[in-house]
PDB file of C-alpha atoms and ligand atoms in Angstrom:
ATOM      1  CA  UNK A 129     139.043  38.011 166.756  1.00  0.00           C
ATOM      2  CA  UNK A 130     136.756  35.266 165.473  1.00  0.00           C
ATOM      3  CA  UNK A 131     133.065  35.946 165.972  1.00  0.00           C
ATOM      4  CA  UNK A 132     130.418  33.221 166.304  1.00  0.00           C
ATOM      5  CA  UNK A 133     127.452  34.597 164.384  1.00  0.00           C
ATOM      6  CA  UNK A 134     124.930  31.819 164.944  1.00  0.00           C
ATOM      7  CA  UNK A 135     123.930  28.366 163.828  1.00  0.00           C
ATOM      8  CA  UNK A 136     121.867  26.390 161.363  1.00  0.00           C
ATOM      9  CA  UNK A 137     120.539  22.950 162.229  1.00  0.00           C
ATOM     10  CA  UNK A 138     119.291  20.775 159.417  1.00  0.00           C
ATOM     11  CA  UNK A 139     118.282  17.238 158.630  1.00  0.00           C
ATOM     12  CA  UNK A 140     120.602  15.418 156.196  1.00  0.00           C
ATOM     13  CA  UNK A 141     118.334  12.839 154.532  1.00  0.00           C
ATOM     14  CA  UNK A 142     119.953  11.675 151.238  1.00  0.00           C
ATOM     15  CA  UNK A 143     116.612  11.759 149.357  1.00  0.00           C
ATOM     16  CA  UNK A 144     116.938  15.570 149.509  1.00  0.00           C
ATOM     17  CA  UNK A 145     120.010  15.277 147.244  1.00  0.00           C
ATOM     18  CA  UNK A 146     117.963  13.332 144.738  1.00  0.00           C
ATOM     19  CA  UNK A 147     115.142  15.897 144.859  1.00  0.00           C
ATOM     20  CA  UNK A 148     117.690  18.683 144.230  1.00  0.00           C
ATOM     21  CA  UNK A 149     119.273  16.773 141.313  1.00  0.00           C
ATOM     22  CA  UNK A 150     115.813  16.230 139.809  1.00  0.00           C
ATOM     23  CA  UNK A 151     114.779  19.877 140.499  1.00  0.00           C
ATOM     24  CA  UNK A 152     111.741  18.857 142.543  1.00  0.00           C
ATOM     25  CA  UNK A 153     111.905  21.787 144.977  1.00  0.00           C
ATOM     26  CA  UNK A 154     108.473  23.044 143.887  1.00  0.00           C
ATOM     27  CA  UNK A 155     106.712  19.676 143.729  1.00  0.00           C
ATOM     28  CA  UNK A 156     103.806  19.646 146.209  1.00  0.00           C
ATOM     29  CA  UNK A 157     105.471  16.881 148.246  1.00  0.00           C
ATOM     30  CA  UNK A 158     108.743  18.766 148.559  1.00  0.00           C
ATOM     31  CA  UNK A 159     107.745  22.424 148.632  1.00  0.00           C
ATOM     32  CA  UNK A 160     106.844  22.649 152.353  1.00  0.00           C
ATOM     33  CA  UNK A 161     110.304  21.351 153.179  1.00  0.00           C
ATOM     34  CA  UNK A 162     112.376  23.397 150.709  1.00  0.00           C
ATOM     35  CA  UNK A 163     110.420  26.584 151.485  1.00  0.00           C
ATOM     36  CA  UNK A 164     111.714  26.261 155.021  1.00  0.00           C
ATOM     37  CA  UNK A 165     115.201  27.014 153.673  1.00  0.00           C
ATOM     38  CA  UNK A 166     114.288  30.409 152.172  1.00  0.00           C
ATOM     39  CA  UNK A 167     114.897  32.117 155.500  1.00  0.00           C
ATOM     40  CA  UNK A 168     118.267  30.381 155.814  1.00  0.00           C
ATOM     41  CA  UNK A 169     119.352  31.751 152.424  1.00  0.00           C
ATOM     42  CA  UNK A 170     118.475  35.320 153.440  1.00  0.00           C
ATOM     43  CA  UNK A 171     120.254  34.936 156.782  1.00  0.00           C
ATOM     44  CA  UNK A 172     123.423  33.569 155.146  1.00  0.00           C
ATOM     45  CA  UNK A 173     123.389  36.336 152.510  1.00  0.00           C
ATOM     46  CA  UNK A 174     123.190  38.932 155.316  1.00  0.00           C
ATOM     47  CA  UNK A 175     125.603  37.311 157.750  1.00  0.00           C
ATOM     48  CA  UNK A 176     128.247  36.149 155.232  1.00  0.00           C
ATOM     49  CA  UNK A 177     130.101  33.526 157.300  1.00  0.00           C
ATOM     50  CA  UNK A 178     133.722  32.758 156.358  1.00  0.00           C
ATOM     51  CA  UNK A 179     133.890  29.375 158.079  1.00  0.00           C
ATOM     52  CA  UNK A 180     131.404  26.716 159.171  1.00  0.00           C
ATOM     53  CA  UNK A 181     132.171  24.358 162.040  1.00  0.00           C
ATOM     54  CA  UNK A 182     129.951  21.384 161.226  1.00  0.00           C
ATOM     55  CA  UNK A 183     128.876  18.787 163.793  1.00  0.00           C
ATOM     56  CA  UNK A 184     127.639  15.677 162.004  1.00  0.00           C
ATOM     57  CA  UNK A 185     127.834  11.899 162.111  1.00  0.00           C
ATOM     58  CA  UNK A 186     129.658   9.801 159.550  1.00  0.00           C
ATOM     59  CA  UNK A 187     127.561   6.884 158.243  1.00  0.00           C
ATOM     60  CA  UNK A 188     130.338   4.575 157.012  1.00  0.00           C
ATOM     61  CA  UNK A 189     132.081   6.621 154.313  1.00  0.00           C
ATOM     62  CA  UNK A 190     135.071   7.733 156.374  1.00  0.00           C
ATOM     63  CA  UNK A 191     134.747   5.558 159.501  1.00  0.00           C
ATOM     64  CA  UNK A 192     133.242   2.108 159.763  1.00  0.00           C
ATOM     65  CA  UNK A 193     132.296  -0.216 162.612  1.00  0.00           C
ATOM     66  CA  UNK A 194     135.849  -1.602 162.788  1.00  0.00           C
ATOM     67  CA  UNK A 195     137.210   1.787 163.955  1.00  0.00           C
ATOM     68  CA  UNK A 196     134.780   4.430 165.092  1.00  0.00           C
ATOM     69  CA  UNK A 197     136.032   7.402 167.080  1.00  0.00           C
ATOM     70  CA  UNK A 198     133.602   9.016 169.507  1.00  0.00           C
ATOM     71  CA  UNK A 199     134.738  12.486 168.410  1.00  0.00           C
ATOM     72  CA  UNK A 200     136.860  13.225 165.322  1.00  0.00           C
ATOM     73  CA  UNK A 201     137.991  16.649 164.098  1.00  0.00           C
ATOM     74  CA  UNK A 202     139.052  17.322 160.512  1.00  0.00           C
ATOM     75  CA  UNK A 203     142.371  19.079 159.914  1.00  0.00           C
ATOM     76  CA  UNK A 204     142.593  18.740 156.129  1.00  0.00           C
ATOM     77  CA  UNK A 205     143.126  21.266 153.335  1.00  0.00           C
ATOM     78  CA  UNK A 206     139.993  19.924 151.682  1.00  0.00           C
ATOM     79  CA  UNK A 207     137.333  17.303 152.229  1.00  0.00           C
ATOM     80  CA  UNK A 208     136.152  15.072 149.389  1.00  0.00           C
ATOM     81  CA  UNK A 209     132.891  13.188 149.038  1.00  0.00           C
ATOM     82  CA  UNK A 210     132.318   9.806 147.368  1.00  0.00           C
ATOM     83  CA  UNK A 211     129.419   7.699 146.168  1.00  0.00           C
ATOM     84  CA  UNK A 212     127.689   6.203 149.233  1.00  0.00           C
ATOM     85  CA  UNK A 213     125.192   4.258 147.133  1.00  0.00           C
ATOM     86  CA  UNK A 214     122.223   6.612 147.617  1.00  0.00           C
ATOM     87  CA  UNK A 215     122.042   7.468 143.917  1.00  0.00           C
ATOM     88  CA  UNK A 216     122.842  11.141 144.491  1.00  0.00           C
ATOM     89  CA  UNK A 217     125.526  13.169 142.682  1.00  0.00           C
ATOM     90  CA  UNK A 218     128.980  13.132 144.279  1.00  0.00           C
ATOM     91  CA  UNK A 219     129.588  16.587 145.743  1.00  0.00           C
ATOM     92  CA  UNK A 220     132.552  18.788 144.942  1.00  0.00           C
ATOM     93  CA  UNK A 221     135.387  18.868 147.498  1.00  0.00           C
ATOM     94  CA  UNK A 222     134.970  21.491 150.218  1.00  0.00           C
ATOM     95  CA  UNK A 223     137.967  23.598 151.323  1.00  0.00           C
ATOM     96  CA  UNK A 224     139.134  23.235 154.923  1.00  0.00           C
ATOM     97  CA  UNK A 225     140.818  25.684 157.286  1.00  0.00           C
ATOM     98  CA  UNK A 226     143.597  23.577 158.831  1.00  0.00           C
ATOM     99  CA  UNK A 227     144.923  26.497 160.875  1.00  0.00           C
ATOM    100  CA  UNK A 228     141.577  26.860 162.638  1.00  0.00           C
ATOM    101  CA  UNK A 229     141.231  23.075 162.907  1.00  0.00           C
ATOM    102  CA  UNK A 230     144.524  22.796 164.789  1.00  0.00           C
ATOM    103  CA  UNK A 231     143.548  25.645 167.085  1.00  0.00           C
ATOM    104  CA  UNK A 232     140.333  23.780 167.949  1.00  0.00           C
ATOM    105  CA  UNK A 233     142.144  20.442 168.316  1.00  0.00           C
ATOM    106  CA  UNK A 234     144.708  21.950 170.697  1.00  0.00           C
ATOM    107  CA  UNK A 235     141.964  23.567 172.765  1.00  0.00           C
ATOM    108  CA  UNK A 236     139.887  20.369 172.916  1.00  0.00           C
ATOM    109  CA  UNK A 237     142.805  18.245 174.065  1.00  0.00           C
ATOM    110  CA  UNK A 238     143.777  20.904 176.632  1.00  0.00           C
ATOM    111  CA  UNK A 239     140.146  20.621 177.819  1.00  0.00           C
ATOM    112  CA  UNK A 240     140.559  16.811 178.271  1.00  0.00           C
ATOM    113  CA  UNK A 241     138.636  15.734 175.152  1.00  0.00           C
ATOM    114  CA  UNK A 242     140.419  12.686 173.702  1.00  0.00           C
ATOM    115  CA  UNK A 243     139.587  13.356 170.071  1.00  0.00           C
ATOM    116  CA  UNK A 244     140.775  11.745 166.845  1.00  0.00           C
ATOM    117  CA  UNK A 245     142.484  14.216 164.493  1.00  0.00           C
ATOM    118  CA  UNK A 246     142.052  13.617 160.773  1.00  0.00           C
ATOM    119  CA  UNK A 247     144.428  15.136 158.239  1.00  0.00           C
ATOM    120  CA  UNK A 248     142.555  13.224 155.565  1.00  0.00           C
ATOM    121  CA  UNK A 249     138.816  12.892 155.867  1.00  0.00           C
ATOM    122  CA  UNK A 250     135.912  12.189 153.536  1.00  0.00           C
ATOM    123  CA  UNK A 251     132.637  13.932 154.288  1.00  0.00           C
ATOM    124  CA  UNK A 252     129.372  12.092 153.647  1.00  0.00           C
ATOM    125  CA  UNK A 253     125.758  13.138 153.020  1.00  0.00           C
ATOM    126  CA  UNK A 254     125.519  14.405 156.598  1.00  0.00           C
ATOM    127  CA  UNK A 255     127.709  17.348 155.518  1.00  0.00           C
ATOM    128  CA  UNK A 256     127.001  17.668 151.795  1.00  0.00           C
ATOM    129  CA  UNK A 257     123.170  17.659 151.964  1.00  0.00           C
ATOM    130  CA  UNK A 258     122.942  20.517 154.512  1.00  0.00           C
ATOM    131  CA  UNK A 259     125.518  22.478 152.448  1.00  0.00           C
ATOM    132  CA  UNK A 260     123.476  21.941 149.284  1.00  0.00           C
ATOM    133  CA  UNK A 261     120.405  23.169 151.179  1.00  0.00           C
ATOM    134  CA  UNK A 262     122.164  26.233 152.591  1.00  0.00           C
ATOM    135  CA  UNK A 263     123.872  27.305 149.351  1.00  0.00           C
ATOM    136  CA  UNK A 264     121.821  25.904 146.454  1.00  0.00           C
ATOM    137  CA  UNK A 265     123.257  26.075 142.959  1.00  0.00           C
ATOM    138  CA  UNK A 266     126.338  28.123 143.818  1.00  0.00           C
ATOM    139  CA  UNK A 267     129.929  27.541 144.797  1.00  0.00           C
ATOM    140  CA  UNK A 268     129.891  26.948 148.541  1.00  0.00           C
ATOM    141  CA  UNK A 269     131.382  30.179 149.923  1.00  0.00           C
ATOM    142  CA  UNK A 270     132.781  28.872 153.235  1.00  0.00           C
ATOM    143  CA  UNK A 271     135.675  26.817 154.470  1.00  0.00           C
ATOM    144  CA  UNK A 272     134.688  24.080 156.876  1.00  0.00           C
ATOM    145  CA  UNK A 273     135.897  22.324 159.999  1.00  0.00           C
ATOM    146  CA  UNK A 274     134.015  19.013 160.192  1.00  0.00           C
ATOM    147  CA  UNK A 275     133.548  17.475 163.636  1.00  0.00           C
ATOM    148  CA  UNK A 276     132.212  13.930 163.544  1.00  0.00           C
ATOM    149  CA  UNK A 277     130.293  12.524 166.524  1.00  0.00           C
ATOM    150  CA  UNK A 278     129.617   8.810 166.808  1.00  0.00           C
ATOM    151  CA  UNK A 279     125.862   8.231 166.649  1.00  0.00           C
ATOM    152  CA  UNK A 280     126.221   4.790 165.075  1.00  0.00           C
ATOM    153  CA  UNK A 281     128.134   2.275 167.214  1.00  0.00           C
ATOM    154  CA  UNK A 282     127.032   2.023 170.855  1.00  0.00           C
ATOM    155  CA  UNK A 283     128.091   3.114 173.411  1.00  0.00           C
ATOM    156  CA  UNK A 284     127.438   6.682 172.266  1.00  0.00           C
ATOM    157  CA  UNK A 285     128.545   9.828 174.089  1.00  0.00           C
ATOM    158  CA  UNK A 286     125.889  11.383 176.330  1.00  0.00           C
ATOM    159  CA  UNK A 287     123.907  14.507 175.490  1.00  0.00           C
ATOM    160  CA  UNK A 288     125.764  16.314 178.276  1.00  0.00           C
ATOM    161  CA  UNK A 289     129.135  15.301 176.844  1.00  0.00           C
ATOM    162  CA  UNK A 290     128.211  16.579 173.387  1.00  0.00           C
ATOM    163  CA  UNK A 291     127.005  19.882 174.862  1.00  0.00           C
ATOM    164  CA  UNK A 292     130.363  20.165 176.658  1.00  0.00           C
ATOM    165  CA  UNK A 293     132.259  19.360 173.455  1.00  0.00           C
ATOM    166  CA  UNK A 294     130.440  22.197 171.742  1.00  0.00           C
ATOM    167  CA  UNK A 295     131.145  24.553 174.641  1.00  0.00           C
ATOM    168  CA  UNK A 296     134.838  23.754 174.469  1.00  0.00           C
ATOM    169  CA  UNK A 297     134.844  24.560 170.746  1.00  0.00           C
ATOM    170  CA  UNK A 298     132.879  27.754 171.388  1.00  0.00           C
ATOM    171  CA  UNK A 299     135.472  28.934 173.933  1.00  0.00           C
ATOM    172  CA  UNK A 300     138.285  28.044 171.527  1.00  0.00           C
ATOM    173  CA  UNK A 301     136.639  30.031 168.726  1.00  0.00           C
ATOM    174  CA  UNK A 302     136.323  33.059 170.996  1.00  0.00           C
ATOM    175  CA  UNK A 303     140.065  32.992 171.624  1.00  0.00           C
ATOM    176  CA  UNK A 304     141.004  32.600 167.940  1.00  0.00           C
ATOM    177  CA  UNK A 305     142.944  35.704 166.884  1.00  0.00           C
ATOM    178  CA  UNK A 306     141.995  35.804 163.177  1.00  0.00           C
ATOM    179  CA  UNK A 307     139.055  38.013 162.138  1.00  0.00           C
ATOM    180  CA  UNK A 308     136.614  35.364 160.984  1.00  0.00           C
ATOM    181  CA  UNK A 309     132.848  35.158 160.923  1.00  0.00           C
ATOM    182  CA  UNK A 310     132.120  31.640 162.105  1.00  0.00           C
ATOM    183  CA  UNK A 311     128.823  29.808 161.800  1.00  0.00           C
ATOM    184  CA  UNK A 312     128.025  26.546 163.538  1.00  0.00           C
ATOM    185  CA  UNK A 313     126.077  23.745 161.862  1.00  0.00           C
ATOM    186  CA  UNK A 314     124.416  20.724 163.458  1.00  0.00           C
ATOM    187  CA  UNK A 315     123.034  18.044 161.143  1.00  0.00           C
ATOM    188  CA  UNK A 316     120.752  15.019 161.401  1.00  0.00           C
ATOM    189  CA  UNK A 317     117.524  14.157 163.130  1.00  0.00           C
ATOM    190  CA  UNK A 318     114.986  14.776 164.186  1.00  0.00           C
ATOM    191  CA  UNK A 319     113.117  11.618 165.214  1.00  0.00           C
ATOM    192  CA  UNK A 320     113.656   8.673 162.889  1.00  0.00           C
ATOM    193  CA  UNK A 321     114.335   4.965 162.870  1.00  0.00           C
ATOM    194  CA  UNK A 322     115.493   3.252 159.695  1.00  0.00           C
ATOM    195  CA  UNK A 323     115.697  -0.341 160.903  1.00  0.00           C
ATOM    196  CA  UNK A 324     113.972  -3.040 162.970  1.00  0.00           C
ATOM    197  CA  UNK A 325     110.336  -3.456 163.869  1.00  0.00           C
ATOM    198  CA  UNK A 326     109.952   0.276 164.636  1.00  0.00           C
ATOM    199  CA  UNK A 327     111.247   1.363 161.193  1.00  0.00           C
ATOM    200  CA  UNK A 328     109.430   4.575 160.240  1.00  0.00           C
ATOM    201  CA  UNK A 329     108.959   5.637 163.880  1.00  0.00           C
ATOM    202  CA  UNK A 330     108.510   9.410 164.323  1.00  0.00           C
ATOM    203  CA  UNK A 331     107.610  11.339 167.505  1.00  0.00           C
ATOM    204  CA  UNK A 332     106.281  14.802 166.670  1.00  0.00           C
ATOM    205  CA  UNK A 333     105.628  15.866 170.286  1.00  0.00           C
ATOM    206  CA  UNK A 334     109.154  15.010 171.364  1.00  0.00           C
ATOM    207  CA  UNK A 335     110.630  16.759 168.309  1.00  0.00           C
ATOM    208  CA  UNK A 336     108.708  19.928 169.184  1.00  0.00           C
ATOM    209  CA  UNK A 337     110.023  19.757 172.738  1.00  0.00           C
ATOM    210  CA  UNK A 338     113.610  19.338 171.479  1.00  0.00           C
ATOM    211  CA  UNK A 339     113.322  22.282 169.083  1.00  0.00           C
ATOM    212  CA  UNK A 340     112.012  24.494 171.863  1.00  0.00           C
ATOM    213  CA  UNK A 341     114.553  23.460 174.477  1.00  0.00           C
ATOM    214  CA  UNK A 342     117.620  23.568 172.219  1.00  0.00           C
ATOM    215  CA  UNK A 343     117.608  27.376 172.067  1.00  0.00           C
ATOM    216  CA  UNK A 344     116.538  28.314 175.597  1.00  0.00           C
ATOM    217  CA  UNK A 345     117.434  25.446 177.878  1.00  0.00           C
ATOM    218  CA  UNK A 346     119.691  22.796 176.290  1.00  0.00           C
ATOM    219  CA  UNK A 347     120.772  21.716 179.757  1.00  0.00           C
ATOM    220  CA  UNK A 348     117.246  20.357 180.340  1.00  0.00           C
ATOM    221  CA  UNK A 349     117.787  17.834 177.554  1.00  0.00           C
ATOM    222  CA  UNK A 350     120.861  16.371 179.259  1.00  0.00           C
ATOM    223  CA  UNK A 351     118.526  14.576 181.704  1.00  0.00           C
ATOM    224  CA  UNK A 352     117.704  12.034 178.991  1.00  0.00           C
ATOM    225  CA  UNK A 353     119.951   8.993 178.624  1.00  0.00           C
ATOM    226  CA  UNK A 354     120.868   7.606 175.204  1.00  0.00           C
ATOM    227  CA  UNK A 355     118.474   4.710 175.865  1.00  0.00           C
ATOM    228  CA  UNK A 356     115.680   7.184 176.654  1.00  0.00           C
ATOM    229  CA  UNK A 357     116.527   8.961 173.416  1.00  0.00           C
ATOM    230  CA  UNK A 358     116.329   5.803 171.280  1.00  0.00           C
ATOM    231  CA  UNK A 359     112.947   5.058 172.829  1.00  0.00           C
ATOM    232  CA  UNK A 360     111.600   8.593 172.361  1.00  0.00           C
ATOM    233  CA  UNK A 361     113.217   9.623 169.054  1.00  0.00           C
ATOM    234  CA  UNK A 362     114.103   6.326 167.342  1.00  0.00           C
ATOM    235  CA  UNK A 363     117.399   4.517 166.814  1.00  0.00           C
ATOM    236  CA  UNK A 364     118.681   7.216 164.440  1.00  0.00           C
ATOM    237  CA  UNK A 365     117.040  10.060 166.354  1.00  0.00           C
ATOM    238  CA  UNK A 366     120.248  10.021 168.391  1.00  0.00           C
ATOM    239  CA  UNK A 367     121.697  12.182 165.612  1.00  0.00           C
ATOM    240  CA  UNK A 368     120.380  14.975 167.827  1.00  0.00           C
ATOM    241  CA  UNK A 369     123.759  14.705 169.581  1.00  0.00           C
ATOM    242  CA  UNK A 370     125.044  16.860 166.709  1.00  0.00           C
ATOM    243  CA  UNK A 371     122.467  19.520 167.603  1.00  0.00           C
ATOM    244  CA  UNK A 372     123.593  19.440 171.244  1.00  0.00           C
ATOM    245  CA  UNK A 373     127.218  20.087 170.257  1.00  0.00           C
ATOM    246  CA  UNK A 374     126.102  22.857 167.878  1.00  0.00           C
ATOM    247  CA  UNK A 375     124.169  24.556 170.674  1.00  0.00           C
ATOM    248  CA  UNK A 376     127.107  24.253 173.056  1.00  0.00           C
ATOM    249  CA  UNK A 377     129.313  26.164 170.615  1.00  0.00           C
ATOM    250  CA  UNK A 378     126.988  29.207 170.793  1.00  0.00           C
ATOM    251  CA  UNK A 379     128.636  31.076 173.620  1.00  0.00           C
ATOM    252  CA  UNK A 380     126.485  34.208 173.692  1.00  0.00           C
ATOM    253  CA  UNK A 381     122.798  35.043 174.094  1.00  0.00           C
ATOM    254  CA  UNK A 382     120.914  32.660 171.825  1.00  0.00           C
ATOM    255  CA  UNK A 383     117.668  33.484 170.042  1.00  0.00           C
ATOM    256  CA  UNK A 384     115.638  31.336 167.671  1.00  0.00           C
ATOM    257  CA  UNK A 385     115.231  33.219 164.383  1.00  0.00           C
ATOM    258  CA  UNK A 386     113.519  30.555 162.292  1.00  0.00           C
ATOM    259  CA  UNK A 387     112.095  27.071 162.544  1.00  0.00           C
ATOM    260  CA  UNK A 388     110.587  24.703 159.971  1.00  0.00           C
ATOM    261  CA  UNK A 389     109.332  21.191 160.710  1.00  0.00           C
ATOM    262  CA  UNK A 390     108.024  18.770 158.118  1.00  0.00           C
ATOM    263  CA  UNK A 391     106.972  15.114 158.350  1.00  0.00           C
ATOM    264  CA  UNK A 392     108.289  13.051 156.718  1.00  0.00           C
ATOM    265  CA  UNK A 393     111.202  13.308 154.331  1.00  0.00           C
ATOM    266  CA  UNK A 394     111.873   9.668 153.521  1.00  0.00           C
ATOM    267  CA  UNK A 395     111.686   8.110 157.016  1.00  0.00           C
ATOM    268  CA  UNK A 396     112.618  11.219 158.946  1.00  0.00           C
ATOM    269  CA  UNK A 397     111.005  14.165 160.683  1.00  0.00           C
ATOM    270  CA  UNK A 398     112.829  16.963 158.865  1.00  0.00           C
ATOM    271  CA  UNK A 399     113.680  20.108 160.787  1.00  0.00           C
ATOM    272  CA  UNK A 400     115.451  23.349 159.916  1.00  0.00           C
ATOM    273  CA  UNK A 401     116.429  25.827 162.611  1.00  0.00           C
ATOM    274  CA  UNK A 402     118.347  29.113 162.602  1.00  0.00           C
ATOM    275  CA  UNK A 403     119.782  30.402 165.889  1.00  0.00           C
ATOM    276  CA  UNK A 404     121.349  33.801 166.417  1.00  0.00           C
ATOM    277  CA  UNK A 405     124.295  34.171 168.762  1.00  0.00           C
ATOM    278  CA  UNK A 406     124.465  37.628 170.247  1.00  0.00           C
ATOM    279  CA  UNK A 407     127.830  38.417 171.790  1.00  0.00           C
ATOM    280  CA  UNK A 408     127.721  39.046 175.548  1.00  0.00           C
ATOM    281  CA  UNK A 409     130.503  39.294 178.112  1.00  0.00           C
ATOM    282  CA  UNK A 410     131.659  35.753 178.987  1.00  0.00           C
ATOM    283  CA  UNK A 411     130.210  35.723 182.526  1.00  0.00           C
ATOM    284  CA  UNK A 412     126.697  36.492 181.182  1.00  0.00           C
ATOM    285  CA  UNK A 413     126.656  33.791 178.484  1.00  0.00           C
ATOM    286  CA  UNK A 414     123.867  31.183 178.659  1.00  0.00           C
TER     287      UNK A 414
HETATM  288  C1  DHB B 216     117.588   8.687 156.100  1.00  0.00           C
HETATM  289  C2  DHB B 216     117.878   9.436 157.256  1.00  0.00           C
HETATM  290  C3  DHB B 216     119.201   9.593 157.671  1.00  0.00           C
HETATM  291  O1  DHB B 216     119.574  10.289 158.784  1.00  0.00           O
HETATM  292  C4  DHB B 216     120.239   9.035 156.938  1.00  0.00           C
HETATM  293  O2  DHB B 216     121.510   9.257 157.350  1.00  0.00           O
HETATM  294  C5  DHB B 216     119.951   8.281 155.803  1.00  0.00           C
HETATM  295  C6  DHB B 216     118.629   8.100 155.387  1.00  0.00           C
HETATM  296  C7  DHB B 216     116.174   8.515 155.616  1.00  0.00           C
HETATM  297  O3  DHB B 216     115.221   8.945 156.290  1.00  0.00           O
HETATM  298  O4  DHB B 216     116.002   7.983 154.505  1.00  0.00           O
HETATM  299 FE1   FE B 217     121.724  10.108 159.218  1.00  0.00          FE
END
């Protein structure tokens, strides 16, 4: 049976790709951020996931404002990347696991999620930057199932809906008959706003609250509306929806193993989090 080993949440700011390309990991400006990934590397080396289910938001590479699905699930053999104009190297294609993708798609639709299924799908910096952070300088050792959540074109799905989406995927993973070690990834955030008169807005106190609640009490965060979230975390802080879905997919007893928080990377409060998912009988799961 598939086993959900835990999750990594990470910012996906494109400037990180530039810092990696220019080998700036030990520059004083960058070190406090990159050092926060050391724990992640050790955890991945120990846990050896086979597959990563990645909740992220596309920023216009695969979907644009003309057609923007609320939830889209990749079902491709591989996922390419292209130049988005950030001046960062184009990433190598990442292998998919279409068999697992279709299992998840079937389960989601059976659970009344009206998702878009993508047999061709480009992945943008919201997938490639966290992968480059998790597995620096090596061939990425996992297959992926990308799940894109609309955080761009309002109306956005609620925090509760994204938590439920994750839970549905978590249940589907638990019923998957292949022996796979599955990790969950949530990308984006934390607080940031790239546009308008509040450009550069960051809310450290709210970020700390989110990082604490996501492990122990994600339900508490569902009391915030999307409008509350824009006010408290900035227009792009809504990328936290990806973290909500990630947390939902952890079906067992969840423990925070590691947290790093650094202000700012570019315009963004950059956070890295590792959560362990300890298997428990279904009726005891949090
Ligand atoms: C930045 C943050 C993002 O989430 C993104 O998608 C692009 C840029 C930034 O802070 O520069
Ligand atoms: Fe983003």
